[in-house]
CSV table of C-alpha atoms in Angstrom, one decimal:
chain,number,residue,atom,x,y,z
A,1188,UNK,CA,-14.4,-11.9,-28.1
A,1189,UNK,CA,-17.2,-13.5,-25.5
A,1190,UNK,CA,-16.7,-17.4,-25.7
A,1191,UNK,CA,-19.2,-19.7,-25.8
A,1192,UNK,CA,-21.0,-19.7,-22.0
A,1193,UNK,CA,-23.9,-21.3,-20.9
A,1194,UNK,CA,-24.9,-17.6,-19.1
A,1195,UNK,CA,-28.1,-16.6,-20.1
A,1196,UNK,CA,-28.3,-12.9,-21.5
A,1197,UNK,CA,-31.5,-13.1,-18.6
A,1198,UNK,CA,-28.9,-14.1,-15.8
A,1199,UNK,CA,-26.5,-11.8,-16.7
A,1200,UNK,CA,-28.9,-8.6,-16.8
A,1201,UNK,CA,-30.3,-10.4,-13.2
A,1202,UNK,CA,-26.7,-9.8,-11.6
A,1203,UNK,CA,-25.6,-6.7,-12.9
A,1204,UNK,CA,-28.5,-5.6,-11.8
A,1205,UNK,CA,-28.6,-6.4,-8.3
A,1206,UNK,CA,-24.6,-5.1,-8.0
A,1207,UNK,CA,-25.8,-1.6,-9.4
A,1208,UNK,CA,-28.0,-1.8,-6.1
A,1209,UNK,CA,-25.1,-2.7,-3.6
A,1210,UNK,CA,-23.3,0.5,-2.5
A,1211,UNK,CA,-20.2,1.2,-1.4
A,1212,UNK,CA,-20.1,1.4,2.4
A,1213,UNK,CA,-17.8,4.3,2.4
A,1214,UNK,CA,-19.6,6.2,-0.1
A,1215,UNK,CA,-23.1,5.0,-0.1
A,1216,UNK,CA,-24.0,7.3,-3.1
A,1217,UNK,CA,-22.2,5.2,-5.6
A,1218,UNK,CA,-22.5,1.5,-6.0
A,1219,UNK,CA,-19.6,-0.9,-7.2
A,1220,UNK,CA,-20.6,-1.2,-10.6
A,1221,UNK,CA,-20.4,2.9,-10.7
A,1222,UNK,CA,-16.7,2.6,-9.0
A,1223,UNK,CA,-15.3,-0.4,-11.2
A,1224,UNK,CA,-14.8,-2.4,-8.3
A,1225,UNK,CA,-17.5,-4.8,-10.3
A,1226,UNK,CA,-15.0,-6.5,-13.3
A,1227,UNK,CA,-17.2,-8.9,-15.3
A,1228,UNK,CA,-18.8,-12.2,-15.2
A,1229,UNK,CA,-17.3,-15.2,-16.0
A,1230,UNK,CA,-18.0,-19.0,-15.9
A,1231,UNK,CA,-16.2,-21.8,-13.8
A,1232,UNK,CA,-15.9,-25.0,-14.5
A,1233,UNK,CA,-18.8,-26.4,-13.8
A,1234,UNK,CA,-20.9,-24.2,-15.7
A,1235,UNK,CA,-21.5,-21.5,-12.6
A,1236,UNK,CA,-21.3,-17.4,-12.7
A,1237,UNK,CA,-18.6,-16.1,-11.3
A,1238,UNK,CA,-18.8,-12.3,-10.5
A,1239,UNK,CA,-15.3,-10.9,-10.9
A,1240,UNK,CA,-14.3,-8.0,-8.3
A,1241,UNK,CA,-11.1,-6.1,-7.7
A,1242,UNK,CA,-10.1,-4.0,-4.6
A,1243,UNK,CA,-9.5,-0.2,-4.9
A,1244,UNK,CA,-6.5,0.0,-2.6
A,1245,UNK,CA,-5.2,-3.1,-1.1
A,1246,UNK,CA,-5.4,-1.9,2.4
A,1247,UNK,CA,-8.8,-0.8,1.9
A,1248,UNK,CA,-10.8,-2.3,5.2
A,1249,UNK,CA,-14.1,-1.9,2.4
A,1250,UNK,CA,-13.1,-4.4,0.2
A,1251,UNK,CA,-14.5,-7.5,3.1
A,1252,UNK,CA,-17.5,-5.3,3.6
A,1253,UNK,CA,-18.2,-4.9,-0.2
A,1254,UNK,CA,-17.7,-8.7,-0.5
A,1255,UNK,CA,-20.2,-9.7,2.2
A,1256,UNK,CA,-22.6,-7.3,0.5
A,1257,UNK,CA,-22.6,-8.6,-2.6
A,1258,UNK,CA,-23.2,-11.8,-1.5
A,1259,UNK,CA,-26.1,-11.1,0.7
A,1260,UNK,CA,-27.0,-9.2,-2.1
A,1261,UNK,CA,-27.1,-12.0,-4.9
A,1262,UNK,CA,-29.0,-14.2,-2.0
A,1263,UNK,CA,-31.4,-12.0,-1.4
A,1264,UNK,CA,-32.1,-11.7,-5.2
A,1265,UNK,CA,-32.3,-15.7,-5.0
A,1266,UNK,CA,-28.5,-15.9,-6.8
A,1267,UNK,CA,-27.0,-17.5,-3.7
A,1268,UNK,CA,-25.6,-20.0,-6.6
A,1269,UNK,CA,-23.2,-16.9,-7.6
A,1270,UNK,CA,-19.6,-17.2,-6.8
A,1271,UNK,CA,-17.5,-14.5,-6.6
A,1272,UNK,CA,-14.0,-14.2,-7.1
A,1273,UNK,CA,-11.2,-11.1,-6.8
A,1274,UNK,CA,-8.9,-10.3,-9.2
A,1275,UNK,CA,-5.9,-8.1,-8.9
A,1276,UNK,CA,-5.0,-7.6,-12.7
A,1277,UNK,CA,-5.2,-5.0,-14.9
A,1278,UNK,CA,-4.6,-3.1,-11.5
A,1279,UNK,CA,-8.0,-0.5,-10.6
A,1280,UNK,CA,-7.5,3.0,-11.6
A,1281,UNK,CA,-9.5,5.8,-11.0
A,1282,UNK,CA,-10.4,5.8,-15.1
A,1283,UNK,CA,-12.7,2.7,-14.1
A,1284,UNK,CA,-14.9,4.8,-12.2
A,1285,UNK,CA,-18.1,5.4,-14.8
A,1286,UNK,CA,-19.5,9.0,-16.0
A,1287,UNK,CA,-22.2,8.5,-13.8
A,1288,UNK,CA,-20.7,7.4,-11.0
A,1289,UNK,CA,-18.3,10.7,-11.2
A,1290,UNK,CA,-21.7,12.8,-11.4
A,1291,UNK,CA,-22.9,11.2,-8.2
A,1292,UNK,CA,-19.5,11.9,-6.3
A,1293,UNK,CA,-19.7,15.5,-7.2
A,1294,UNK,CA,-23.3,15.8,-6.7
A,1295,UNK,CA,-22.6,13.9,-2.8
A,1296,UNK,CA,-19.8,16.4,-2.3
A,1297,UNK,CA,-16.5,14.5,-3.1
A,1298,UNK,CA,-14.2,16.3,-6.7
A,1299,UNK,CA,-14.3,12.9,-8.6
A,1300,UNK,CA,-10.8,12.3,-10.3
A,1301,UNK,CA,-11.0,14.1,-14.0
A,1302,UNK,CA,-11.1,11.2,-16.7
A,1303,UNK,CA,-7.4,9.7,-17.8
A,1304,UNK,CA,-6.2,11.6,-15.0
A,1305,UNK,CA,-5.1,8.0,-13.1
A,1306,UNK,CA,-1.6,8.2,-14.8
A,1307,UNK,CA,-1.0,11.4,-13.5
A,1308,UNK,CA,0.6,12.2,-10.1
A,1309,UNK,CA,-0.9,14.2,-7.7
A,1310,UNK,CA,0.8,16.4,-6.9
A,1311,UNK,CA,1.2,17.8,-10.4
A,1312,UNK,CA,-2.6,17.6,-11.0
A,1313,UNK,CA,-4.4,20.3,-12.5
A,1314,UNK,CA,-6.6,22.5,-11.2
A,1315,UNK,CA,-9.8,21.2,-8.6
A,1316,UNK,CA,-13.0,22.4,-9.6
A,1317,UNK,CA,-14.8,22.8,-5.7
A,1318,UNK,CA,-18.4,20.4,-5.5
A,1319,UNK,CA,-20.1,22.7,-4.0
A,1320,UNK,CA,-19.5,26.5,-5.4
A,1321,UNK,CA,-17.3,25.3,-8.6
A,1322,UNK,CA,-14.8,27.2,-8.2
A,1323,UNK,CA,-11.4,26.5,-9.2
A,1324,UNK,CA,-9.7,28.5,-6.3
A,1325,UNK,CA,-9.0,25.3,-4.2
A,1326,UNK,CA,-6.0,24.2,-2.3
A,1327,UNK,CA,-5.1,20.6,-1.2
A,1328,UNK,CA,-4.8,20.3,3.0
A,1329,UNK,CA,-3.9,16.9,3.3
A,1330,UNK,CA,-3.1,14.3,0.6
A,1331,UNK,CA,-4.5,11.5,2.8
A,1332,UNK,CA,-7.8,11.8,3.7
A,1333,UNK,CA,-10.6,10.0,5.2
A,1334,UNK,CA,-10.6,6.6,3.4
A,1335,UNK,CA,-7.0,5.5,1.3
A,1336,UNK,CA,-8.9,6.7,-1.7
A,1337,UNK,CA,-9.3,10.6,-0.6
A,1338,UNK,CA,-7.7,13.4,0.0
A,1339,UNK,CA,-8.3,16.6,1.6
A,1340,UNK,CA,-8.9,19.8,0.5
A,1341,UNK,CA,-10.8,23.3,0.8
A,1342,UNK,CA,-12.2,26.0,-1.5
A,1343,UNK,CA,-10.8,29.3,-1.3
A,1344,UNK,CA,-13.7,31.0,-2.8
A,1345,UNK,CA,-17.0,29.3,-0.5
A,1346,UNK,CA,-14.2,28.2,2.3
A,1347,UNK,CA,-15.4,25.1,2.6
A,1348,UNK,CA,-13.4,21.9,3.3
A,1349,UNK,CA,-14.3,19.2,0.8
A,1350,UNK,CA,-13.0,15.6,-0.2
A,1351,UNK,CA,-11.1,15.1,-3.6
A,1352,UNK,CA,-10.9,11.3,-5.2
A,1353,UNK,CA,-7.5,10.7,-5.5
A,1354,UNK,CA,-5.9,9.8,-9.2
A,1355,UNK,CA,-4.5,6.7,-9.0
B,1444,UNK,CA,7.4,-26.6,-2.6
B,1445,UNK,CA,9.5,-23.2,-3.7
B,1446,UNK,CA,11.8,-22.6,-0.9
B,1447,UNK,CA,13.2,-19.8,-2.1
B,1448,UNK,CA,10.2,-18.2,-3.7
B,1449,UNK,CA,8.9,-18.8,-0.3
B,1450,UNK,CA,11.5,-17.0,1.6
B,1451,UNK,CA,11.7,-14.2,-1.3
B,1452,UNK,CA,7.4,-13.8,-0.4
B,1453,UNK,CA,8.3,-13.2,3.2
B,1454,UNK,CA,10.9,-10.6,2.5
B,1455,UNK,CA,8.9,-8.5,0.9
B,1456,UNK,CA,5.3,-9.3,2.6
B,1457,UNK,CA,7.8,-8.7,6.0
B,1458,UNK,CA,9.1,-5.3,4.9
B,1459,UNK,CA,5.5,-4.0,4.5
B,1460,UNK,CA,3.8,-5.2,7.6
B,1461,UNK,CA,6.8,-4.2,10.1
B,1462,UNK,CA,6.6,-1.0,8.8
B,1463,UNK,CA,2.8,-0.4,8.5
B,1464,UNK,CA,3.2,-1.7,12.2
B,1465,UNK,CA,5.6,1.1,12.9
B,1466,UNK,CA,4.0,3.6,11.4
B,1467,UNK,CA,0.6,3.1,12.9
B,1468,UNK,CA,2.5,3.4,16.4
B,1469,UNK,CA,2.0,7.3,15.6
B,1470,UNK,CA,-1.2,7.2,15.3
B,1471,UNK,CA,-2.8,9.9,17.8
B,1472,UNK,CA,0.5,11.1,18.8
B,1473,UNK,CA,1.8,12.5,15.2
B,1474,UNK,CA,2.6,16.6,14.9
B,1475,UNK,CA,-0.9,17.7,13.1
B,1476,UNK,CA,-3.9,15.7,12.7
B,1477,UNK,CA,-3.1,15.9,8.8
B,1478,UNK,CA,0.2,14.0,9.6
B,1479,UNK,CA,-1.5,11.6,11.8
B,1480,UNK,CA,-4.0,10.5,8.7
B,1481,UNK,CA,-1.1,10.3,6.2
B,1482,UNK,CA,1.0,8.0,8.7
B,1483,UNK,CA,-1.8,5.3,9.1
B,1484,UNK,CA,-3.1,5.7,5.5
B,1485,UNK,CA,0.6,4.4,4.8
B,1486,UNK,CA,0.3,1.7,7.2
B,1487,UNK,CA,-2.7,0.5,5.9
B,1488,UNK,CA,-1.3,0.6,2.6
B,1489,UNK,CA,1.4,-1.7,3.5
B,1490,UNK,CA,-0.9,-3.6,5.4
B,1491,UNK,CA,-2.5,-4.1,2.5
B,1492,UNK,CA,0.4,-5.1,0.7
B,1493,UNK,CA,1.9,-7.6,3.4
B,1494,UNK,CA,-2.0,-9.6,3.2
B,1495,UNK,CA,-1.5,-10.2,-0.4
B,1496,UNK,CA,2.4,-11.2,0.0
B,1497,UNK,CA,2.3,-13.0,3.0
B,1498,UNK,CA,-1.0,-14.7,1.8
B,1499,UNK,CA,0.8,-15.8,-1.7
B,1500,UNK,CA,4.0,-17.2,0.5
B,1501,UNK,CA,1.6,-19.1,2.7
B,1502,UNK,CA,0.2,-20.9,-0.6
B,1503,UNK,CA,3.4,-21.1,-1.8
B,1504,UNK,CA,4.7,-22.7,1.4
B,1505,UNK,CA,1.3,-25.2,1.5
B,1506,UNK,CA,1.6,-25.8,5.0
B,1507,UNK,CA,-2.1,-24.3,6.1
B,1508,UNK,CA,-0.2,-21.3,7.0
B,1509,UNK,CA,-2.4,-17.6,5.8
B,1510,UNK,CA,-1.2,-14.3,6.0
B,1511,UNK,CA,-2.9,-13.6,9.5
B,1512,UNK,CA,-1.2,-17.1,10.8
B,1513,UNK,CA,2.4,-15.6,9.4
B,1514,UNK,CA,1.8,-12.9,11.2
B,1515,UNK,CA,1.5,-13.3,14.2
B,1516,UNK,CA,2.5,-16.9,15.0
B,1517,UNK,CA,6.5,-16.1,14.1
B,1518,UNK,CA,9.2,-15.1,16.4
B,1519,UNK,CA,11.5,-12.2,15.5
B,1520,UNK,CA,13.9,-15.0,14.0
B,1521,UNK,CA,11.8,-15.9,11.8
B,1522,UNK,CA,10.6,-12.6,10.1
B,1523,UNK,CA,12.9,-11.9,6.9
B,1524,UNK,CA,12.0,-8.2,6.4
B,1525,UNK,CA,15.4,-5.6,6.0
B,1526,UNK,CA,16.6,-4.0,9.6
B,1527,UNK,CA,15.4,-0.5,8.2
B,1528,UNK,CA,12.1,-1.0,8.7
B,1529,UNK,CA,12.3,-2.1,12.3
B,1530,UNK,CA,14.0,0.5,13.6
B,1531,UNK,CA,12.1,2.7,16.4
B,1532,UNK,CA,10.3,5.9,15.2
B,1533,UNK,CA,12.8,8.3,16.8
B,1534,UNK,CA,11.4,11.7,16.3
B,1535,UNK,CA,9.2,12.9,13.1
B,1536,UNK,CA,12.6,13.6,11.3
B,1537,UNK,CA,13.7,10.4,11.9
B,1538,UNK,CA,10.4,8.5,10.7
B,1539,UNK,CA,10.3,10.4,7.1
B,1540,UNK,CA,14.1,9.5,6.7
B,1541,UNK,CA,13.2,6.2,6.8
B,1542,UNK,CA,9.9,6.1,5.3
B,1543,UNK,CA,11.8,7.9,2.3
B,1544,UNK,CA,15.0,5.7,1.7
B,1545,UNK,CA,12.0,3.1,1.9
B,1546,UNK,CA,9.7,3.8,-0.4
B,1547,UNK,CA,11.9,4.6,-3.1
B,1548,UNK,CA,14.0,1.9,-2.6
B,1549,UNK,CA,10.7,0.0,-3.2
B,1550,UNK,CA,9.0,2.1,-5.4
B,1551,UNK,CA,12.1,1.2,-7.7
B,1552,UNK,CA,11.7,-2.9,-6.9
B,1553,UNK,CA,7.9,-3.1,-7.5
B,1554,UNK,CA,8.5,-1.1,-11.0
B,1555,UNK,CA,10.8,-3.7,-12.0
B,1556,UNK,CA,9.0,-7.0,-10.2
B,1557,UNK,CA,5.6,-6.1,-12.7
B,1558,UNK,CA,7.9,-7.8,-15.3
B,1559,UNK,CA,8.7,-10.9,-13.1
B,1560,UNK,CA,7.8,-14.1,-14.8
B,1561,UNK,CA,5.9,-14.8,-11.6
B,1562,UNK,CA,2.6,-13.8,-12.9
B,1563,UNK,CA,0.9,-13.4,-9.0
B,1564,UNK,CA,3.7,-11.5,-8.2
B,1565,UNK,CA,3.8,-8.9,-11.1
B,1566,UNK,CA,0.0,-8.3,-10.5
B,1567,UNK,CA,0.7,-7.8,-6.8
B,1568,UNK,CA,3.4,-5.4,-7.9
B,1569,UNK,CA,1.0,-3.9,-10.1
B,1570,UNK,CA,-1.3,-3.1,-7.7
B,1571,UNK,CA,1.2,-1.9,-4.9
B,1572,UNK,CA,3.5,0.5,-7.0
B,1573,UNK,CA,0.8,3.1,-7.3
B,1574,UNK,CA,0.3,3.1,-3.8
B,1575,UNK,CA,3.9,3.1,-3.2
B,1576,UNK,CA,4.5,6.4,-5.5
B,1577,UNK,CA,2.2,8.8,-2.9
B,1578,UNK,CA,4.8,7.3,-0.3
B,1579,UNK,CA,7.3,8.6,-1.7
B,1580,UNK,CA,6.5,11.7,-2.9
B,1581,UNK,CA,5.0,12.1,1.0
B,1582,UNK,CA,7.9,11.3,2.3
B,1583,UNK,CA,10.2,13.0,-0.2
B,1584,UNK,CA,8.5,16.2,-0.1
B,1585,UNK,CA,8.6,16.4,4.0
B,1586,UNK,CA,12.5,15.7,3.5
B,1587,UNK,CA,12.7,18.8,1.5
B,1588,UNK,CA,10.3,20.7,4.3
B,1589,UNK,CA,12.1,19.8,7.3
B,1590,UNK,CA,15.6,19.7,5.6
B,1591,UNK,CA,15.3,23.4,4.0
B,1592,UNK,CA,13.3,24.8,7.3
B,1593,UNK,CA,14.3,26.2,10.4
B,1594,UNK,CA,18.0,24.8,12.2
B,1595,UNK,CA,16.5,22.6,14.4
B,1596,UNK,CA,14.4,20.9,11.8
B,1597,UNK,CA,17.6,21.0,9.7
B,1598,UNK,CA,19.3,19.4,12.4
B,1599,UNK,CA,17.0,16.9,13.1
B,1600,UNK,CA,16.1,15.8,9.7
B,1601,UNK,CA,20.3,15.5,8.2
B,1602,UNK,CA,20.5,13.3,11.7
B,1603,UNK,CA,17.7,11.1,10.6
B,1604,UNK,CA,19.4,10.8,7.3
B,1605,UNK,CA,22.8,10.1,8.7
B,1606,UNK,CA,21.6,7.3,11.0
B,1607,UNK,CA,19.5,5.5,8.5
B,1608,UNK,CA,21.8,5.2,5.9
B,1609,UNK,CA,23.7,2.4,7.3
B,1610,UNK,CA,21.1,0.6,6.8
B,1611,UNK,CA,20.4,1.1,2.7
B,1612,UNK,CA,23.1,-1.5,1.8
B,1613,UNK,CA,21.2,-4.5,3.0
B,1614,UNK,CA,18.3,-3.3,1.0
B,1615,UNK,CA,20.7,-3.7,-2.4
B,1616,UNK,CA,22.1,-6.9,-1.2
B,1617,UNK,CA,21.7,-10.3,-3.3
B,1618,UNK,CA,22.0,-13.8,-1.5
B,1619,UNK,CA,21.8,-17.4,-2.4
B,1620,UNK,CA,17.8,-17.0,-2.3
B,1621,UNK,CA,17.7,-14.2,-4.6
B,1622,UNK,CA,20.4,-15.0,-6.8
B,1623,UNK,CA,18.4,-18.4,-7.6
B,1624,UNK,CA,15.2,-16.5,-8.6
B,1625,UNK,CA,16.9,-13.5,-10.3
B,1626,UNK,CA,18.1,-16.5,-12.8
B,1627,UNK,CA,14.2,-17.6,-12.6
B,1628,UNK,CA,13.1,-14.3,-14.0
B,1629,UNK,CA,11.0,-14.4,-10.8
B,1630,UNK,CA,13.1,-11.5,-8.5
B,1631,UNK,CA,14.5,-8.5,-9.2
B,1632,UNK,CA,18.8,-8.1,-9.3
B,1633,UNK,CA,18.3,-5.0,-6.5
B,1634,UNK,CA,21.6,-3.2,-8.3
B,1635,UNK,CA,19.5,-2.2,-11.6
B,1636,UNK,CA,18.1,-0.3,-9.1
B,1637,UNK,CA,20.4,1.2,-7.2
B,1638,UNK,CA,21.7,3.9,-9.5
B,1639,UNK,CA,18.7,5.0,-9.8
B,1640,UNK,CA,17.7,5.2,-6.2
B,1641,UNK,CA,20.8,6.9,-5.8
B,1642,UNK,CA,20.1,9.8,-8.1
B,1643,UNK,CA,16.5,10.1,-7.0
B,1644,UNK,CA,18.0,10.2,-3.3
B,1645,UNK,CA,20.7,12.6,-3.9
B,1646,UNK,CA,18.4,15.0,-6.0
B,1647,UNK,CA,15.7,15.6,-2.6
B,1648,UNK,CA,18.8,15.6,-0.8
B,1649,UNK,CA,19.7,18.6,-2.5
B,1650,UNK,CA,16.9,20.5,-2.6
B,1651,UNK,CA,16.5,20.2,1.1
B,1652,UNK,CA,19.9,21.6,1.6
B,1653,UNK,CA,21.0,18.4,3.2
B,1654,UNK,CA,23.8,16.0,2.4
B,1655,UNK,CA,23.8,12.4,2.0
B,1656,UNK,CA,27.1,11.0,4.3
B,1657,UNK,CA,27.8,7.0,3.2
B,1658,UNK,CA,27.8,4.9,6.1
B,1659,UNK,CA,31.3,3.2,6.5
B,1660,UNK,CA,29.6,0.7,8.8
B,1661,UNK,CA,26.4,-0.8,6.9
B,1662,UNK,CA,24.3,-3.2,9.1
B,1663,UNK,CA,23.0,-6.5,7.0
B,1664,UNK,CA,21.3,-9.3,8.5
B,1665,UNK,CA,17.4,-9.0,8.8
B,1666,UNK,CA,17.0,-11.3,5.6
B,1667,UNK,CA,18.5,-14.2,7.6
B,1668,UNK,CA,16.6,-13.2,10.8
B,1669,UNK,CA,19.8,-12.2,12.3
B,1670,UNK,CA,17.5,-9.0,13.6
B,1671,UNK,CA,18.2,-5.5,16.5
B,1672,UNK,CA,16.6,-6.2,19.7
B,1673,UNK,CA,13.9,-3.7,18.7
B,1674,UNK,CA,12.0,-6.2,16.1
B,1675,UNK,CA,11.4,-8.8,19.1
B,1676,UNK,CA,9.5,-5.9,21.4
B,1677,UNK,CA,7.6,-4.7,18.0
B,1678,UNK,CA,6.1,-8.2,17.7
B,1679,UNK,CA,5.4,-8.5,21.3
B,1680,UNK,CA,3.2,-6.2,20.9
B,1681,UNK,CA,2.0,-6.7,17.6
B,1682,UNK,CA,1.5,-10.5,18.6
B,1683,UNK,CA,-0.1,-10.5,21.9
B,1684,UNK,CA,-3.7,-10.6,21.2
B,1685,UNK,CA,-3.9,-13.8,18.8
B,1686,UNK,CA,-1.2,-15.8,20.8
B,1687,UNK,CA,-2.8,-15.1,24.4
B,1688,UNK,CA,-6.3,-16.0,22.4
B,1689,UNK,CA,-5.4,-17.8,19.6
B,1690,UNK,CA,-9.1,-18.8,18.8
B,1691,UNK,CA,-10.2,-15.1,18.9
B,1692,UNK,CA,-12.3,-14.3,15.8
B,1693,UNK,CA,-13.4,-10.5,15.4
């Protein structure tokens, strides 16, 4: 499926490496590559990388934040040659989000959304297991949260309040 | 350039940031603090939306125009978005009546417009719809709360309903503008999507114990910037800032 590019396996690793490094600056635990935000790397015209992103939400005030990061980012690295682009399609879901990067949301406090779970509505979503205690005693508070992409929620059993990724 | 792609952008990129501009005029005053974060997570939802339609018209358009310069540099005349959205907030009731009627209405047009033969619109549809679901479920399950609650929230919420309706035709109508991109493939004929609306209307309805009454006098007019006084005020508002300072850069 690749076709022919003139990116080096070398540059490839390089960038990929330094946008596991660049958090998300709502949830600093997980970086965009862990989120799915990061799509690929393609090749323009003239023969430069192109690092493919796509917003979570389109109202999301992180998405200009994220950019600028991931530019200084790249510059920092010496990659200031990078260009980055957004892309809308295929749409993000919460399935994009990576194993790890669903361990890391648990372990920082927030219920990741369960995997294939993006299709389903939320209000007929199964049971949420709590972050802290792991209990499945929970109750939802407020379907808008924080940030566009949480929700509220508490545990009945510890009775404390935690976010929960939404599945969208 | 597309004229009428152009004016089809604004309709829709209008609809979203009016009410996203609406809806944030609750923030801080809304009944819980729960309320007040689901009202602005809407607006900046549709705020969100509006950037990436009114951003596409201003390319489409190829005038040097963005979304931000669309924004604010129009008088009410010139906005194309339907008269539902620019309606005053009332009281809580009156604000879920028309986010519902809304959000389903549009829920039901962004399904469809992921098949338009406009490939930058589909994806922007694609993107928007899942948003736009959570609306209406919000929305929807609040009509049921308020409608099937105490009397005065009964009251309140079937008077919401009953004003607002005169204002769904307008969302179903079809001119000249759409008619030519319906043909196109690149719009969406509103009346595949009106049976629907109407059943998923008429079944929240029910369940909140409320009724839906038809409007025998339907307002029309906001797609040809024939708009109630109320829009102009909105934008004053809205508009201030970047036309007092029109170089101000955050």
């Amino acid at each position: 499926m690749a076709a022919t590019t003139s990116i080096s396996e070398e540059l490839r690793n390089r960038i990929q490496e330094v946008l596991a490094n660049v958090p998300d600056p709502e949830i600093p635990v997980v970086s965009v590559v862990d989120l799915g935000i990061f799509r690929g790397i393609v090749e323009d015209d003239t023969g430069n990388a192109v690092v493919q992103i796509t917003p979570t939400y389109t109202g999301c005030p992180a998405t200009l934040v994220i950019e600028q990061s991931i530019r200084e980012a790249l510059a920092n690295a010496g990659l200031s040659g990078v260009k980055l682009d957004t892309v809308l399609s295929p749409a993000w879901t919460t399935d994009m989000i990576s194993e790890e990067g669903r361990d890391k949301l648990r372990d920082y406090g927030i219920a990741p959304p369960p995997k294939g779970s993006a299709a389903t509505s939320v209000r007929h979503s199964t049971a949420v297991q709590c972050p802290r205690c792991g209990s499945k005693d929970t109750q939802e508070v407020s379907r808008f949260g924080s940030t566009p992409c949480k929700a509220l929620w508490r545990c009945c059993n510890c009775a404390e309040p935690f976010d929960r990724f939404k599945c969208h | 350039m597309d004229k009428a792609l152009f004016e089809y952008l604004l309709r829709l990129g209008d609809d979203s940031l009016v009410l996203a501009q609406r809806l944030c005029e609750w923030s801080s005053r809304a009944p819980t603090l729960e309320v007040d974060l689901s009202l602005s997570n809407l607006g900046l939802d549709l705020v969100g939306q509006a950037q990436l339609l009114l951003g596409y018209a201003g390319e489409v358009e190829g005038q040097g125009r963005d979304e931000d310069r669309l924004a604010y540099h129009r008088d009410a005349e010139e906005y194309r978005n339907c008269l539902l959205v620019e309606q005053p907030n009332g009281d809580f009731a009156q604000t879920m009546a028309r986010h519902f009627l809304f959000s389903i209405y549009r829920e039901l047009l962004l399904d469809e417009l992921v098949g338009s033969s406009d490939t930058r619109l589909a994806e922007i549809a694609a993107k928007a719809v899942k948003e736009t679901r959570y609306h209406a479920e919000l929305a929807s399950d609040w009509v049921i709360r308020l409608g099937d609650g105490t009397e005065e929230s009964h009251r309140r919420m079937q008077d919401g309903l009953d004003w607002f309706w005169r204002f769904v035709d307008e969302m179903f109508a079809v001119d000249e503008v759409e008619r030519v991109l319906i043909e196109r493939g690149i719009a969406v004929d509103p009346a595949v999507t009106r049976e629907a609306f109407d059943a998923r209307v008429t079944q929240v309805v029910k369940s909140a114990t409320l009724e839906v009454k038809p409007s025998t006098w339907p307002q029309t007019g906001g797609r040809q910037g024939n708009h109630t006084e109320h829009l102009s005020t909105m934008l004053a508002e809205m508009q201030v800032l970047p036309r007092r300072y029109p170089e101000a850069t955050w």
